[in-house]
Coordinates of C-alpha atoms in Angstrom, one line a residue:
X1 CA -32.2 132.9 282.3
X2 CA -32.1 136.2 281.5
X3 CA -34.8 139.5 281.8
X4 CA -35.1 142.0 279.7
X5 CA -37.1 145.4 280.2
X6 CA -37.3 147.9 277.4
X7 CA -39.5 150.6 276.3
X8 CA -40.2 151.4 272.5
X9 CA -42.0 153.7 270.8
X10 CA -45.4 152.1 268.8
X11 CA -44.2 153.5 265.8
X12 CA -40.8 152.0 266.3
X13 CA -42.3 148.4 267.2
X14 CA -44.8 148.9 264.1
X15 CA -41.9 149.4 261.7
X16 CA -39.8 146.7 263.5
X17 CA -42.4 143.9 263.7
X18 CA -44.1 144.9 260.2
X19 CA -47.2 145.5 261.5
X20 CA -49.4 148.6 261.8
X21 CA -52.2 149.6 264.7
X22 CA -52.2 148.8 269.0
X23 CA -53.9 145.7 268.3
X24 CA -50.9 144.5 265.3
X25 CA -48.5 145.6 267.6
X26 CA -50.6 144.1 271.0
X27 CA -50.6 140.8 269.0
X28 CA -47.3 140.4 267.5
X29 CA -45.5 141.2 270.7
X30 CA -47.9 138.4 272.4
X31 CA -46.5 135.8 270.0
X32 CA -43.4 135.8 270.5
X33 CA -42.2 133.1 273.0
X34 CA -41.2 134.6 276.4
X35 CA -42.7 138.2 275.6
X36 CA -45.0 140.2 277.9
X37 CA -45.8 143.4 276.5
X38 CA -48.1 146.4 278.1
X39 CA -48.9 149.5 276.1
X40 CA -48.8 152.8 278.2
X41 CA -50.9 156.0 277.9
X42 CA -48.1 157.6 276.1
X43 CA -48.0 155.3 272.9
X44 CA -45.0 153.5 274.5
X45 CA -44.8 149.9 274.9
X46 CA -43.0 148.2 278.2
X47 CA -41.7 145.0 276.8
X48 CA -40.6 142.3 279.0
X49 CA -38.7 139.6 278.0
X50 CA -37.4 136.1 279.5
X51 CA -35.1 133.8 277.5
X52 CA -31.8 131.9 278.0
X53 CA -28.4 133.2 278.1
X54 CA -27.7 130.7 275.5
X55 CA -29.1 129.9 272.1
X56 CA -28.6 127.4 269.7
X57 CA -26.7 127.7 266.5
X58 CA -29.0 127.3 263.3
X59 CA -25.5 126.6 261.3
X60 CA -23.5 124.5 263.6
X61 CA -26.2 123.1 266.5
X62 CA -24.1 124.4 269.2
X63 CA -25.4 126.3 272.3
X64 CA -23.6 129.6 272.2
X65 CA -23.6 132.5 274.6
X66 CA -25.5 135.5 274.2
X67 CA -23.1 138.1 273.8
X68 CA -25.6 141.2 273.5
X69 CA -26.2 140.6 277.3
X70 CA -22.4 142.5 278.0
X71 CA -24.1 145.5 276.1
X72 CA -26.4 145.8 278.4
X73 CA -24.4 144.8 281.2
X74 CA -21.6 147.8 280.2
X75 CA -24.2 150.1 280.2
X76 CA -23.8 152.6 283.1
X77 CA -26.1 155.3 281.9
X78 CA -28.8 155.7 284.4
X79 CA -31.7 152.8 284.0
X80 CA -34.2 155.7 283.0
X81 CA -32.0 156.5 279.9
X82 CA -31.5 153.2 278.8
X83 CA -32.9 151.5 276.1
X84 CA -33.3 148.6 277.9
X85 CA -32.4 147.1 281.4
X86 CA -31.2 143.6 282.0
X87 CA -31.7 141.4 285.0
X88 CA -32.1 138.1 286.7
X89 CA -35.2 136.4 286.0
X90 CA -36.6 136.8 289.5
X91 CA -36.1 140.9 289.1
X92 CA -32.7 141.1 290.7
X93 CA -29.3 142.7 289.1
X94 CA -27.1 140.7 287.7
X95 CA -24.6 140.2 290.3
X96 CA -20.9 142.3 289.7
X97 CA -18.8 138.7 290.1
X98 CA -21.1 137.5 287.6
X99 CA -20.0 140.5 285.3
X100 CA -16.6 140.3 286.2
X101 CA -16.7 136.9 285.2
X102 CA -17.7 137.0 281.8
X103 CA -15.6 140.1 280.5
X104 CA -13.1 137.9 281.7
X105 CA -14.0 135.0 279.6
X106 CA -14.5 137.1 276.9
X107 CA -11.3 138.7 277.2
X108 CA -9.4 135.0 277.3
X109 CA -11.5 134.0 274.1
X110 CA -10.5 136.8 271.9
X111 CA -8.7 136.6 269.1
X112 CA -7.8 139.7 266.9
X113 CA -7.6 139.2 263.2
X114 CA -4.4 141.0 261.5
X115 CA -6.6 142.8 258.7
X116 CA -4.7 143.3 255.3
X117 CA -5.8 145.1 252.3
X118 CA -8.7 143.1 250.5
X119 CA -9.2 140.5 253.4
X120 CA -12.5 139.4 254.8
X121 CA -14.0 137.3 257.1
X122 CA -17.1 135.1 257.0
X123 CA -18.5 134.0 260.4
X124 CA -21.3 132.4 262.3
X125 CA -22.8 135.3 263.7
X126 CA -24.8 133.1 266.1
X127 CA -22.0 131.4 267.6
X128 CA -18.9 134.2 267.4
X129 CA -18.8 137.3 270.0
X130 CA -17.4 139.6 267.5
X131 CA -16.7 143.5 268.8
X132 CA -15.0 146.2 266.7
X133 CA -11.8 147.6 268.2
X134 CA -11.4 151.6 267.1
X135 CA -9.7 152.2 263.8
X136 CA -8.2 155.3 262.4
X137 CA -8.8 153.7 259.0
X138 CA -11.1 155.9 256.9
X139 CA -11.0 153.1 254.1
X140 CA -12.3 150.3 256.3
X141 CA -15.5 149.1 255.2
X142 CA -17.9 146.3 257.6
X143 CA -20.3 145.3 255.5
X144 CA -23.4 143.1 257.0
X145 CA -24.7 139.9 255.2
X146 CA -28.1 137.9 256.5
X147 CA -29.2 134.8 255.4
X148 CA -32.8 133.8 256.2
X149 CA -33.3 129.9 256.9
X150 CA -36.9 129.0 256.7
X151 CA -37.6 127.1 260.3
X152 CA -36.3 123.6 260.2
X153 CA -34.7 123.8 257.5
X154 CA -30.7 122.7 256.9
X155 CA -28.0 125.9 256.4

């Protein structure tokens, strides 16, 4: 399991979740599985979150790993500054073996597509750690496609 902290602006989480008003926002947060959610004097939420470090695959019904937890776990800005904080579910750090290990997996798993004029790639974005390497390539274009699957239903 896996702990997140992070603190948003209401008007962020209004935009974000859809909703408008403390209450919206107070009740939106509260349904989300996992969530705990307390709104501070200074129109701030702290949002606290517990989930897996895997999830399943709505395409392919494999567990994958949650690569957004490196993000967090690169981040060496102080914890004030950060968006948000990442750690154990019992409150501790994630230990620095346990981050060792999985920039080493990642590293071993990565494979670097030889881009050529007019090619594109189509992934599952829930399965796939995908990273963008620097490019000096002004022309280069990454271009972001969603699909929404209604819950249960089959990709």
């Amino acid at each position: 399991m896996r702990a997140i902290h992070s603190r948003w602006d209401e008007a962020f989480l209004e935009r974000r979740l859809g909703v408008a008003g403390q209450a919206a926002v107070g009740a939106a947060l509260a349904a989300r599985p996992g969530v705990r959610a307390v709104r501070g004097d200074d129109d701030r939420w702290d949002v606290h979150l517990t989930a897996p470090v895997t999830r399943r695959s709505p395409f392919s019904q494999v567990d994958a790993f949650v690569n957004s937890l490196l993000i967090a776990l690169h981040d060496q800005r102080p914890r004030a500054e950060r968006a948000y904080t990442l750690q154990l579910d019992d409150g501790r750090d994630v230990p620095g073996e346990v981050v060792a290990t999985l920039v080493e997996l990642t590293a071993a798993h990565t494979v670097l597509l030889g881009w050529q004029a007019g090619d594109y790639a189509v992934v599952d974005n829930a399965r796939l750690l995908h990273g963008r390497r620097p490019t000096d390539d002004a022309a280069r274009r990454i271009v972001n496609m969603h699909v929404a699957i209604a819950p249960g239903a089959r990709p």
